PDB file of C-alpha atoms in Angstrom:
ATOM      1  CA  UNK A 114     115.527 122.133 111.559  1.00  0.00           C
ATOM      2  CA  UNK A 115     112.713 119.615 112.192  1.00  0.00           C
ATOM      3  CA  UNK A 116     113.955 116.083 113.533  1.00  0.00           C
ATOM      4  CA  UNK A 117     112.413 113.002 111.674  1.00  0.00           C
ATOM      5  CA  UNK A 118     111.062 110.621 113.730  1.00  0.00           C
ATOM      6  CA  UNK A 119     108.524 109.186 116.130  1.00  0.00           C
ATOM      7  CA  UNK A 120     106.379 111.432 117.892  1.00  0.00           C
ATOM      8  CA  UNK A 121     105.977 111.524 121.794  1.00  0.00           C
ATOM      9  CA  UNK A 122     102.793 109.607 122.605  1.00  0.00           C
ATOM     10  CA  UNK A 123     101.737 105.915 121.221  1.00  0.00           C
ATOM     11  CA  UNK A 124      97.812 108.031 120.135  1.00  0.00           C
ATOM     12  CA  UNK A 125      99.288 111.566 119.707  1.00  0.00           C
ATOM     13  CA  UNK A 126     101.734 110.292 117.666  1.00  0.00           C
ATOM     14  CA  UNK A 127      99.877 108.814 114.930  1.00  0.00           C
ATOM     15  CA  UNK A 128      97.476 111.922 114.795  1.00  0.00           C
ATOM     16  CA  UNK A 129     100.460 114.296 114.488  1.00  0.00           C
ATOM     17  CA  UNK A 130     101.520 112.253 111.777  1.00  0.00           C
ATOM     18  CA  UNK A 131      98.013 112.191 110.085  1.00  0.00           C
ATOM     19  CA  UNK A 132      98.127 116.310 110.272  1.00  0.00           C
ATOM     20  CA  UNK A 133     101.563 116.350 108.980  1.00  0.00           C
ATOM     21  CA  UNK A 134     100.167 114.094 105.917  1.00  0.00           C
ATOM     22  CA  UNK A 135      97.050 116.031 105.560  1.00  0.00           C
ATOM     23  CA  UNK A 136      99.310 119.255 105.296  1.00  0.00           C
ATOM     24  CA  UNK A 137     101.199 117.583 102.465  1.00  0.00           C
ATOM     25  CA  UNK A 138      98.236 116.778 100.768  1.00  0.00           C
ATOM     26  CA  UNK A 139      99.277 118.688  97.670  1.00  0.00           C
ATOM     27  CA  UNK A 140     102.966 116.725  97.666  1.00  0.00           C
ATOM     28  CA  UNK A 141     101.555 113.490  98.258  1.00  0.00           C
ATOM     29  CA  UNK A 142      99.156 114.298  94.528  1.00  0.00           C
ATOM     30  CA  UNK A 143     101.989 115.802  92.515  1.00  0.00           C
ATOM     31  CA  UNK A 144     103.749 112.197  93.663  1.00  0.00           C
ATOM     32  CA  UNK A 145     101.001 110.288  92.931  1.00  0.00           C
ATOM     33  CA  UNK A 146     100.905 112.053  88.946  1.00  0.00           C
ATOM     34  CA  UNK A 147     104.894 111.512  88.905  1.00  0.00           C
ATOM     35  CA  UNK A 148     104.509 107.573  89.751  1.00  0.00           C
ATOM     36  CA  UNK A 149     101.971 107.266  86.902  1.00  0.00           C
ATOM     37  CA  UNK A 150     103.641 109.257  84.849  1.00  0.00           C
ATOM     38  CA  UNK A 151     107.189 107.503  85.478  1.00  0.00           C
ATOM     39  CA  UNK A 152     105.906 104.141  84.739  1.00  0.00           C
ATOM     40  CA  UNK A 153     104.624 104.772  81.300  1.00  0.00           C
ATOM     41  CA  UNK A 154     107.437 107.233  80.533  1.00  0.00           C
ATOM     42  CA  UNK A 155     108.542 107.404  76.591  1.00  0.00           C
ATOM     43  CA  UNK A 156     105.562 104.698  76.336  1.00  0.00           C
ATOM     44  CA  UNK A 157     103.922 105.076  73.076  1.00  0.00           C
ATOM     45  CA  UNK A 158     100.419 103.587  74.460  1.00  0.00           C
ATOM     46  CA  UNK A 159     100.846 105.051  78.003  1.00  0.00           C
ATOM     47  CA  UNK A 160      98.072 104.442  80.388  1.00  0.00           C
ATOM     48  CA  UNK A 161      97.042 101.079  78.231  1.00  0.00           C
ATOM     49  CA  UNK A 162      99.941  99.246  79.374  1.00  0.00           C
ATOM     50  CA  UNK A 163      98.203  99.240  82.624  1.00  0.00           C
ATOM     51  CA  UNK A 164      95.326  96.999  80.932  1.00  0.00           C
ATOM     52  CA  UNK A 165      98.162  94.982  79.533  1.00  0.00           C
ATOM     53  CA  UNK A 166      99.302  93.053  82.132  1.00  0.00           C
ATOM     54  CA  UNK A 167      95.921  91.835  83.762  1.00  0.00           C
ATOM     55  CA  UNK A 168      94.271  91.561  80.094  1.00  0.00           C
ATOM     56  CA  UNK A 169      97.490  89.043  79.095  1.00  0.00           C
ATOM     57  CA  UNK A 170      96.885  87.021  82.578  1.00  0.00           C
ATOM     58  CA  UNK A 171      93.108  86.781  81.776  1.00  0.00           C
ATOM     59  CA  UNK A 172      93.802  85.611  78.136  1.00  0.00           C
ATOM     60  CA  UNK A 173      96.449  82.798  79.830  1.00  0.00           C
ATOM     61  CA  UNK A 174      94.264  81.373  82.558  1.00  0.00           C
ATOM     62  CA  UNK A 175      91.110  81.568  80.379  1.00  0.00           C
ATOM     63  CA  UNK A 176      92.700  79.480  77.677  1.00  0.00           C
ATOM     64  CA  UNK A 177      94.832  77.161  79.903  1.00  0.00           C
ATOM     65  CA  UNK A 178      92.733  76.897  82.558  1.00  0.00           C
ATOM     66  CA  UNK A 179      89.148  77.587  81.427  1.00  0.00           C
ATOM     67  CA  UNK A 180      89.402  75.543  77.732  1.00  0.00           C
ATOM     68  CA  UNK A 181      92.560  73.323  78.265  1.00  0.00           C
ATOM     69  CA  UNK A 182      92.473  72.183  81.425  1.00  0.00           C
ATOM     70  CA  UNK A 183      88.239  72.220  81.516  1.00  0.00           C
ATOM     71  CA  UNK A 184      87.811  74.765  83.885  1.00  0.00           C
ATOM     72  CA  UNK A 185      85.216  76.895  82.303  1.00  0.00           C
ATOM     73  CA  UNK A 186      83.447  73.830  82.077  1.00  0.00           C
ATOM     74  CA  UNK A 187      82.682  73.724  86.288  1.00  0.00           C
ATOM     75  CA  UNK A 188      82.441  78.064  86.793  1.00  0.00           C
ATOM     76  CA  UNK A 189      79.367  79.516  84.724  1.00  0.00           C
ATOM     77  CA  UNK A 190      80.738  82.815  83.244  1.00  0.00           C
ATOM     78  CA  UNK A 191      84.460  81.986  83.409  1.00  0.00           C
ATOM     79  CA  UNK A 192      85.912  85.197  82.336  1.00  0.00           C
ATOM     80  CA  UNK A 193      84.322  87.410  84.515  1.00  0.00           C
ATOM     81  CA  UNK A 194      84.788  85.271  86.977  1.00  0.00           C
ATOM     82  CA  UNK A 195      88.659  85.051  86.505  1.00  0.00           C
ATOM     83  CA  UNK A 196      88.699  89.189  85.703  1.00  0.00           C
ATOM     84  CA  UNK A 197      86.545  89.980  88.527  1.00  0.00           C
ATOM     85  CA  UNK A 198      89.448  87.896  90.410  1.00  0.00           C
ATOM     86  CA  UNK A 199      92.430  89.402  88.722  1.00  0.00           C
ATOM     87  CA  UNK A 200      90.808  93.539  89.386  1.00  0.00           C
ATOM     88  CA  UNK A 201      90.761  92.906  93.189  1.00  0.00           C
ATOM     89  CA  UNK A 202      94.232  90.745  93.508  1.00  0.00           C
ATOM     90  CA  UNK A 203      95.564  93.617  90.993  1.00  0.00           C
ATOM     91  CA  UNK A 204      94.766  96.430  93.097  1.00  0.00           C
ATOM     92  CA  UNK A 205      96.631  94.367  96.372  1.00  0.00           C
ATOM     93  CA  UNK A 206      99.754  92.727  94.493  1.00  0.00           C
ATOM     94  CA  UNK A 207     100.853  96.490  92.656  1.00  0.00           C
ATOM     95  CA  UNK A 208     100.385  98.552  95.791  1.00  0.00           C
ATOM     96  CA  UNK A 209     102.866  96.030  97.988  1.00  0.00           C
ATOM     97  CA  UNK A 210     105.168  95.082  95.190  1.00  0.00           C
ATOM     98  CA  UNK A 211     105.869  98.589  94.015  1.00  0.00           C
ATOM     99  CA  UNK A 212     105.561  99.980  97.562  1.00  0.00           C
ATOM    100  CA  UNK A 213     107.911  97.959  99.063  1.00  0.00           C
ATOM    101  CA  UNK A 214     111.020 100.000  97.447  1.00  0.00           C
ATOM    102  CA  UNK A 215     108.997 103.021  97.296  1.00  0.00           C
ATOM    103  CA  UNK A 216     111.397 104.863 100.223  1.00  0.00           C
ATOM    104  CA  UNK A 217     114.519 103.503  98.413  1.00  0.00           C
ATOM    105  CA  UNK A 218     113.636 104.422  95.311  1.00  0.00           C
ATOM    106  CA  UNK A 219     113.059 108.216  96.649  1.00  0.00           C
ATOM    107  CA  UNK A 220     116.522 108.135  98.712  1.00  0.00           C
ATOM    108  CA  UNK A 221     117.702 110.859  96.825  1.00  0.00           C
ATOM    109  CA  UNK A 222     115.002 113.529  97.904  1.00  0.00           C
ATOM    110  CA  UNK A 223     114.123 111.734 101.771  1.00  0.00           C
ATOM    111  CA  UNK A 224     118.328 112.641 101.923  1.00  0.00           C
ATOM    112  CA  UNK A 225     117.784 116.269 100.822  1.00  0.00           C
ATOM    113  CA  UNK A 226     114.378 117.616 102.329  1.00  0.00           C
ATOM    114  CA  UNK A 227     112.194 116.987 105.268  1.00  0.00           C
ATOM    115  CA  UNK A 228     108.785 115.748 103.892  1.00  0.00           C
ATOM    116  CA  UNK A 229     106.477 113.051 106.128  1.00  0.00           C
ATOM    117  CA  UNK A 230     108.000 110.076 104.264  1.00  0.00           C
ATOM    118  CA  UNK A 231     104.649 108.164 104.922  1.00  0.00           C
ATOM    119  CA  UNK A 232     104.031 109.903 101.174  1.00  0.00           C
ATOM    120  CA  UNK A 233     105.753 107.456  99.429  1.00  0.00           C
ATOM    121  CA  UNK A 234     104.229 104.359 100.390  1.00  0.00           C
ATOM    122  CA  UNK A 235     101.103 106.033  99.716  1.00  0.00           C
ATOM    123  CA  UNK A 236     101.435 107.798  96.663  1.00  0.00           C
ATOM    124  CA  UNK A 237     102.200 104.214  95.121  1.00  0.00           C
ATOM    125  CA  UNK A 238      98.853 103.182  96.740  1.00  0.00           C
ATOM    126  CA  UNK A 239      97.110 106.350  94.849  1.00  0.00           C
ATOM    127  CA  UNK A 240      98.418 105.167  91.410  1.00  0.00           C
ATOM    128  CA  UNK A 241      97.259 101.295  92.296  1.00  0.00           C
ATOM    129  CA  UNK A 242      93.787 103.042  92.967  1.00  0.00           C
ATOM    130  CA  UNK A 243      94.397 104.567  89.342  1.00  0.00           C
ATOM    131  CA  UNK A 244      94.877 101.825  87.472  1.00  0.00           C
ATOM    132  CA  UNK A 245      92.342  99.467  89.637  1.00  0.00           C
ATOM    133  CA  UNK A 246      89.573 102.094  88.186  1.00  0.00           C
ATOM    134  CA  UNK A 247      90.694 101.470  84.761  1.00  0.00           C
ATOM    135  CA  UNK A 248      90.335  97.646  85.354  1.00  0.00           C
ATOM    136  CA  UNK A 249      86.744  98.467  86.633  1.00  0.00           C
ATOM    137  CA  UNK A 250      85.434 100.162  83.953  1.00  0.00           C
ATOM    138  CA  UNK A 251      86.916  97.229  81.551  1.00  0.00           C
ATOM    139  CA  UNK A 252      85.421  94.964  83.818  1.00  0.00           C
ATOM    140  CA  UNK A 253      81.961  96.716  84.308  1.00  0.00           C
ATOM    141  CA  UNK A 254      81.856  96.894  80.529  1.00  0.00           C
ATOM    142  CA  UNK A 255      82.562  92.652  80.371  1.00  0.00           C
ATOM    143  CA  UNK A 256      78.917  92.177  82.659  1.00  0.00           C
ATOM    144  CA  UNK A 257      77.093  94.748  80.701  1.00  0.00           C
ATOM    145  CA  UNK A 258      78.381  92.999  77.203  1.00  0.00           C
ATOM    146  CA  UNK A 259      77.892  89.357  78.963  1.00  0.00           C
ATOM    147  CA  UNK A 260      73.909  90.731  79.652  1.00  0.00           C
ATOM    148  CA  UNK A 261      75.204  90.089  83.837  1.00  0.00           C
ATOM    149  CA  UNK A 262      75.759  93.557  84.679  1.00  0.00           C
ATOM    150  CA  UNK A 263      75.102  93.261  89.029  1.00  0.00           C
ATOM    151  CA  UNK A 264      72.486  95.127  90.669  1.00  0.00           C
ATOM    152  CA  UNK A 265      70.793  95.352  93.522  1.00  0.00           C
ATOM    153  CA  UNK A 266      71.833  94.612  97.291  1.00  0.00           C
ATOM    154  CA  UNK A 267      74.912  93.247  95.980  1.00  0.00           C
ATOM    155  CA  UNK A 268      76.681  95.972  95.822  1.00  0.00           C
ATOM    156  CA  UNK A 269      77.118  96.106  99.254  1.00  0.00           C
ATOM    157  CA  UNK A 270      80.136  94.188  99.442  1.00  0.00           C
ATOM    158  CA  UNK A 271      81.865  96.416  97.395  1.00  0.00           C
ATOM    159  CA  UNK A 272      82.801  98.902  99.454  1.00  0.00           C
ATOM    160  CA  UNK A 273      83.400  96.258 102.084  1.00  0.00           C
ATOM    161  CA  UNK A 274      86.007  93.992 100.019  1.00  0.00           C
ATOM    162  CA  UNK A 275      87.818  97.426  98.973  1.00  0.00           C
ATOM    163  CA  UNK A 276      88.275  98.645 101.886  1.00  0.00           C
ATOM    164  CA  UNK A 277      89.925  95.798 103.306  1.00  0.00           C
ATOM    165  CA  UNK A 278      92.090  95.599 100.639  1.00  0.00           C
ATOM    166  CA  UNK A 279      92.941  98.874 101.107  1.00  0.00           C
ATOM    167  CA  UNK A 280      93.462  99.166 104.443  1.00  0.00           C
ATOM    168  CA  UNK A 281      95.379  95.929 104.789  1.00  0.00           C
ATOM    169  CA  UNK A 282      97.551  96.699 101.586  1.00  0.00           C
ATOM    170  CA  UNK A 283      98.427 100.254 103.633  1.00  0.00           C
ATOM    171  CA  UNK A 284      99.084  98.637 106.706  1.00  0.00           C
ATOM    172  CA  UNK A 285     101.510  96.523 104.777  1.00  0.00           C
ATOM    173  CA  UNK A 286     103.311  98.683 102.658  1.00  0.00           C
ATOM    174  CA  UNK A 287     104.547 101.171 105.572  1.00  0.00           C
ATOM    175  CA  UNK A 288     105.886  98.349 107.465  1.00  0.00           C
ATOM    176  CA  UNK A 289     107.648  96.777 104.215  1.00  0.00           C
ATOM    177  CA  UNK A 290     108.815  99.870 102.571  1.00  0.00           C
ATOM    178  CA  UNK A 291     110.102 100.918 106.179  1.00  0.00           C
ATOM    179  CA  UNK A 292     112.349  97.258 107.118  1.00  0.00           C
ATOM    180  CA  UNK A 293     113.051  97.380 103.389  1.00  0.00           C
ATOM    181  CA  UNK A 294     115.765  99.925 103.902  1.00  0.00           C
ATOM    182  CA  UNK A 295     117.172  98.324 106.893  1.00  0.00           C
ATOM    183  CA  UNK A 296     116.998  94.842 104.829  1.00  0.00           C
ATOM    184  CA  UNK A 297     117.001  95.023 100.909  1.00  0.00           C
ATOM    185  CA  UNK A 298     116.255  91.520 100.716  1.00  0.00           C
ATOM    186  CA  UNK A 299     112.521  91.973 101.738  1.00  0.00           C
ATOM    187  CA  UNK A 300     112.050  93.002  98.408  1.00  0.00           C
ATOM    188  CA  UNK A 301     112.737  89.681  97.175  1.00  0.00           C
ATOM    189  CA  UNK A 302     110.617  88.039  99.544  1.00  0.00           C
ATOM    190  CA  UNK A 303     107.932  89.990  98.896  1.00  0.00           C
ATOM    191  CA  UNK A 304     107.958  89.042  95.146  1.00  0.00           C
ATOM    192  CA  UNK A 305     108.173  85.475  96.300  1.00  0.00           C
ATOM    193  CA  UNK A 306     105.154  85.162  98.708  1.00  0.00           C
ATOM    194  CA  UNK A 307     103.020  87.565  96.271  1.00  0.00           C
ATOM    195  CA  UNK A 308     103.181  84.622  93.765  1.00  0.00           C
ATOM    196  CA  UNK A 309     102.292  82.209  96.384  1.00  0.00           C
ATOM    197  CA  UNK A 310      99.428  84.410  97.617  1.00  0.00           C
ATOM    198  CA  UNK A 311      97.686  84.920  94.459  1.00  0.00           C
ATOM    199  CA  UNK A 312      97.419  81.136  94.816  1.00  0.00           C
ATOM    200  CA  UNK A 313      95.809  81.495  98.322  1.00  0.00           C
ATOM    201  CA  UNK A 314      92.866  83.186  97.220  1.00  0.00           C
ATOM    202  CA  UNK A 315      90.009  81.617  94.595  1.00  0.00           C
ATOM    203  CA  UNK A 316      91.173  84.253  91.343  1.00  0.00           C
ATOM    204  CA  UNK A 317      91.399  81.282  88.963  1.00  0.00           C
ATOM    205  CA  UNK A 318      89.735  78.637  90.756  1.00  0.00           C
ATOM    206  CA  UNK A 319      86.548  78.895  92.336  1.00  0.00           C
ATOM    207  CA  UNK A 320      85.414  78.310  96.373  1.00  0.00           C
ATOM    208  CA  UNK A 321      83.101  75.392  95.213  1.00  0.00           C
ATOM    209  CA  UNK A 322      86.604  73.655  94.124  1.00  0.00           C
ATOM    210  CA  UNK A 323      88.187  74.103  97.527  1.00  0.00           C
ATOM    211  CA  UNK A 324      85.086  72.933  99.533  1.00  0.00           C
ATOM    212  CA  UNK A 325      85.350  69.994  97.502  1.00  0.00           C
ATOM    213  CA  UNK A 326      89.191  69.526  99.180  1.00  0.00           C
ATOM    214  CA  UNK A 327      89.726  70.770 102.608  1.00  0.00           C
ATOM    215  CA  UNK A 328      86.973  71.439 105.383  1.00  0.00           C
ATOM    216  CA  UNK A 329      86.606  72.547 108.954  1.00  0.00           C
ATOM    217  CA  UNK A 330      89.344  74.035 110.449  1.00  0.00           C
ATOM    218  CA  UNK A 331      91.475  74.004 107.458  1.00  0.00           C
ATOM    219  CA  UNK A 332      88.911  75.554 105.328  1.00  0.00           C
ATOM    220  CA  UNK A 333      88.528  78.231 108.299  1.00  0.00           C
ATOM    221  CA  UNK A 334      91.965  78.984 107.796  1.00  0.00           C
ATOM    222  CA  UNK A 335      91.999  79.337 104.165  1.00  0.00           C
ATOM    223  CA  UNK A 336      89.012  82.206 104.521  1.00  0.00           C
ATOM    224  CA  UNK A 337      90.961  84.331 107.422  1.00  0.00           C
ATOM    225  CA  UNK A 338      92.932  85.682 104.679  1.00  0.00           C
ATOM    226  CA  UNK A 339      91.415  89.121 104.465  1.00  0.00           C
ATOM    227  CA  UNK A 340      92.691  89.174 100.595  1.00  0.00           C
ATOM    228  CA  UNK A 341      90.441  85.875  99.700  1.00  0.00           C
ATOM    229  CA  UNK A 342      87.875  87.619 101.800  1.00  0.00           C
ATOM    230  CA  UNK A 343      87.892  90.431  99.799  1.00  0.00           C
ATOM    231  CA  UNK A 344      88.182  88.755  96.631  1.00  0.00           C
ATOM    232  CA  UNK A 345      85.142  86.934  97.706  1.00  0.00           C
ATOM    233  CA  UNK A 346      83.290  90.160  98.431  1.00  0.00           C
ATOM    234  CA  UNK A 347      84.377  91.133  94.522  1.00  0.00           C
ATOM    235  CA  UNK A 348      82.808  88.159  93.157  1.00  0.00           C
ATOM    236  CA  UNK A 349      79.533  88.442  95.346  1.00  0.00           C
ATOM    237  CA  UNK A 350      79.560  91.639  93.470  1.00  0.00           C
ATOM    238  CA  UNK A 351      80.422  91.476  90.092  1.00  0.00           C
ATOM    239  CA  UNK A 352      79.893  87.452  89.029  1.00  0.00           C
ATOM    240  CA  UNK A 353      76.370  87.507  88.615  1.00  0.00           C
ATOM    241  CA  UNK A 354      76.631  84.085  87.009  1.00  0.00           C
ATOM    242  CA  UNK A 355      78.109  82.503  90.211  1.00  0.00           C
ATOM    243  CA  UNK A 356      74.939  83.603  92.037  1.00  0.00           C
ATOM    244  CA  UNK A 357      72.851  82.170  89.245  1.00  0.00           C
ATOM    245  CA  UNK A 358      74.303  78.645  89.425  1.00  0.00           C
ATOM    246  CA  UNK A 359      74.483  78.838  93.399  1.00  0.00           C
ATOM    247  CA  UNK A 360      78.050  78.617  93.809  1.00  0.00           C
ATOM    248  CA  UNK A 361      78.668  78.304  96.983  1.00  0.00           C
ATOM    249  CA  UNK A 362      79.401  81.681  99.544  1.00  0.00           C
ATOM    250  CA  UNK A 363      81.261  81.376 103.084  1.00  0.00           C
ATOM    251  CA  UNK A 364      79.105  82.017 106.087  1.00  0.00           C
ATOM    252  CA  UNK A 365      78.652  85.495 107.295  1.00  0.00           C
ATOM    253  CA  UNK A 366      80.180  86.973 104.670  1.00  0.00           C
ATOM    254  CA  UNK A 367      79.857  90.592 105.050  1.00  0.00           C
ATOM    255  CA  UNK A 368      80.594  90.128 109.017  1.00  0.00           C
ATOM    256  CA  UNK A 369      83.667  88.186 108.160  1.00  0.00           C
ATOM    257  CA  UNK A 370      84.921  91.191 105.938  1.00  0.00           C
ATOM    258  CA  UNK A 371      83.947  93.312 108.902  1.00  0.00           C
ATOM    259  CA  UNK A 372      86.078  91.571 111.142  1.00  0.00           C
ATOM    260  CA  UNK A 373      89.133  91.451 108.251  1.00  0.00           C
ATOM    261  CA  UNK A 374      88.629  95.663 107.990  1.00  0.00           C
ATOM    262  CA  UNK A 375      88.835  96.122 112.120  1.00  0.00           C
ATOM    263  CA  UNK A 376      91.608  93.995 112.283  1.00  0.00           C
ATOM    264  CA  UNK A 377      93.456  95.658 109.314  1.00  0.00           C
ATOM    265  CA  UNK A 378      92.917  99.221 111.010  1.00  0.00           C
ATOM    266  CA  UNK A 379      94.848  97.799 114.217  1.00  0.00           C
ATOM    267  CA  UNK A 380      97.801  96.814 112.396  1.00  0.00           C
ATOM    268  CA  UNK A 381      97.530  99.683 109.937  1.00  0.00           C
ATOM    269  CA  UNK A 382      98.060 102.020 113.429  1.00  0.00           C
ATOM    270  CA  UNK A 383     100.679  99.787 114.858  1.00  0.00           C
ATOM    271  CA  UNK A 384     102.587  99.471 111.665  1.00  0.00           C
ATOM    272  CA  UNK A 385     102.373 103.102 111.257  1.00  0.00           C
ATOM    273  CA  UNK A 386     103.962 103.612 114.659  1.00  0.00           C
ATOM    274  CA  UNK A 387     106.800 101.166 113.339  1.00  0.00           C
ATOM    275  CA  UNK A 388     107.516 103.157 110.430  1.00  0.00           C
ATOM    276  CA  UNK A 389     107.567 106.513 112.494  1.00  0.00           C
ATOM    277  CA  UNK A 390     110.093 104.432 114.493  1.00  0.00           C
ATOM    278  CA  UNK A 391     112.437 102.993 112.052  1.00  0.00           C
ATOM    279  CA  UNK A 392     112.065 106.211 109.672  1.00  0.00           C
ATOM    280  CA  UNK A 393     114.517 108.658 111.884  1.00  0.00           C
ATOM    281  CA  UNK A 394     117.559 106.565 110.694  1.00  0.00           C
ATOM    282  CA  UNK A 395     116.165 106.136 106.817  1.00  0.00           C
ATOM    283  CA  UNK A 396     118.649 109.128 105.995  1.00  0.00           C
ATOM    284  CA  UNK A 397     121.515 107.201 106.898  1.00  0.00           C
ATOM    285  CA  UNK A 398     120.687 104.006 106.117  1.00  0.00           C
ATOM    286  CA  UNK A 399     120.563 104.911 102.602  1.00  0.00           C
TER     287      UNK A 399
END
């Protein structure tokens, strides 16, 4: 019988757990296939759905925002702009929404088996990758058909931004989906403060507009959120049109999303030694 719980050692700990991951490799891919695979179940269209949802967003903001309310009038190249916006925040909002109740939703087999449960948090953060691809490819496609497809050293902050979504979006997860089953009404809160976060970042307003409202310290504070940071990073990348018309780009960027990506590994270790903690009484608690 193997106990589940946290491993002796605050270091040895988290490596054991990494091995016992790594050996599950081939679990954590089968549940990876099932999540994508559950979500478009009996779906006629399937995998399109997941273009759906960020497609319907992008049609809302670029008519109420962009035409109605004048928008697209102050950000050259609107849509990709507002898509380029919607791919990153995407990628962040479906990995922490969906992971949060990933170790609930799996109570039946985490009750039965032994298994490192750290593959459920993460399998949902496999089928975010999925679907973020898919947006890329329709968003790649948008600069090559606007004639702004992004070259050149500009690129760089694409594996920058991505990984600090990634990493922070892990961290967050296994501590969520962990005090989720202790407290089901995390859930909740998560889908509350994910609407009010998508409003913290520049997706369908651009950084020229904040500059224009807040400075110095305040503004300081409003770019220490690694997930504007990253979105940032996206649009450095992909809005060729912003770089055109000069819009304006925070100071230091790619040091900045340095900084977010060190930080997010330190409480992506921590948090995973919370999980380890809280995860020997998961049986029970469900």
């Amino acid at each position: 019988m193997r106990v589940a719980g946290p491993r002796p050692g605050f270091a040895r700990g988290t490596l054991a757990s990494i091995r016992d991951i790594v050996a599950h490799r081939e679990l954590l891919d089968s549940l990876i296939k099932r999540e994508l695979k559950a979500r478009y179940k009996d779906s006629a269209l399937g995998f399109v759905w997941s273009l759906a949802r960020p497609l319907a967003m992008l049609l809302i903001y670029y008519i109420a925002l962009g035409k109605f309310l004048g928008a697209a009038r102050h950000v050259p190249d609107f849509a990709i702009f507002i898509y380029t916006g919607l791919t990153a925040w995407g990628l962040f909002s479906e990995a922490i929404q969906i992971g949060t109740g990933s170790i609930v939703s799996n109570s039946g087999l985490i009750k039965k088996v032994y298994l490192p449960r750290e593959v459920f948090p993460l399998s949902v953060i496999g089928s975010a990758l999925f679907n973020f691809g898919i947006q890329l490819v329709i968003l790649l496609s948008a600069t090559v058909i606007a004639g702004a497809f992004p070259t050149g050293a500009r690129w760089g902050y694409f594996p920058l931004a991505l990984a600090v979504i990634l990493v922070w979006a892990t961290a967050l997860v296994l501590l969520l989906s962990a005090v989720n089953v202790y407290l089901r009404d995390v859930q909740y809160l998560v889908e509350v403060l994910i609407m009010i976060l998508m409003w913290a970042s520049p997706i369908v307003y651009s950084l020229k507009q904040v500059q224009s409202q807040v400075s110095g310290t305040l503004l300081e504070l409003y770019l220490a959120n690694p997930v504007t940071l990253a979105v940032i990073g996206f649009q450095q990348t992909f809005w060729v049109g912003g770089s055109e018309a000069k819009e304006p780009v925070p100071d230091h960027l790619a040091e900045r999303l340095g900084i977010a990506f060190v930080v997010g590994l330190i409480l992506l270790w921590l948090f995973q030694r919370v999980f380890a903690r809280l995860q020997s009484n998961f049986a029970q608690e469900l």
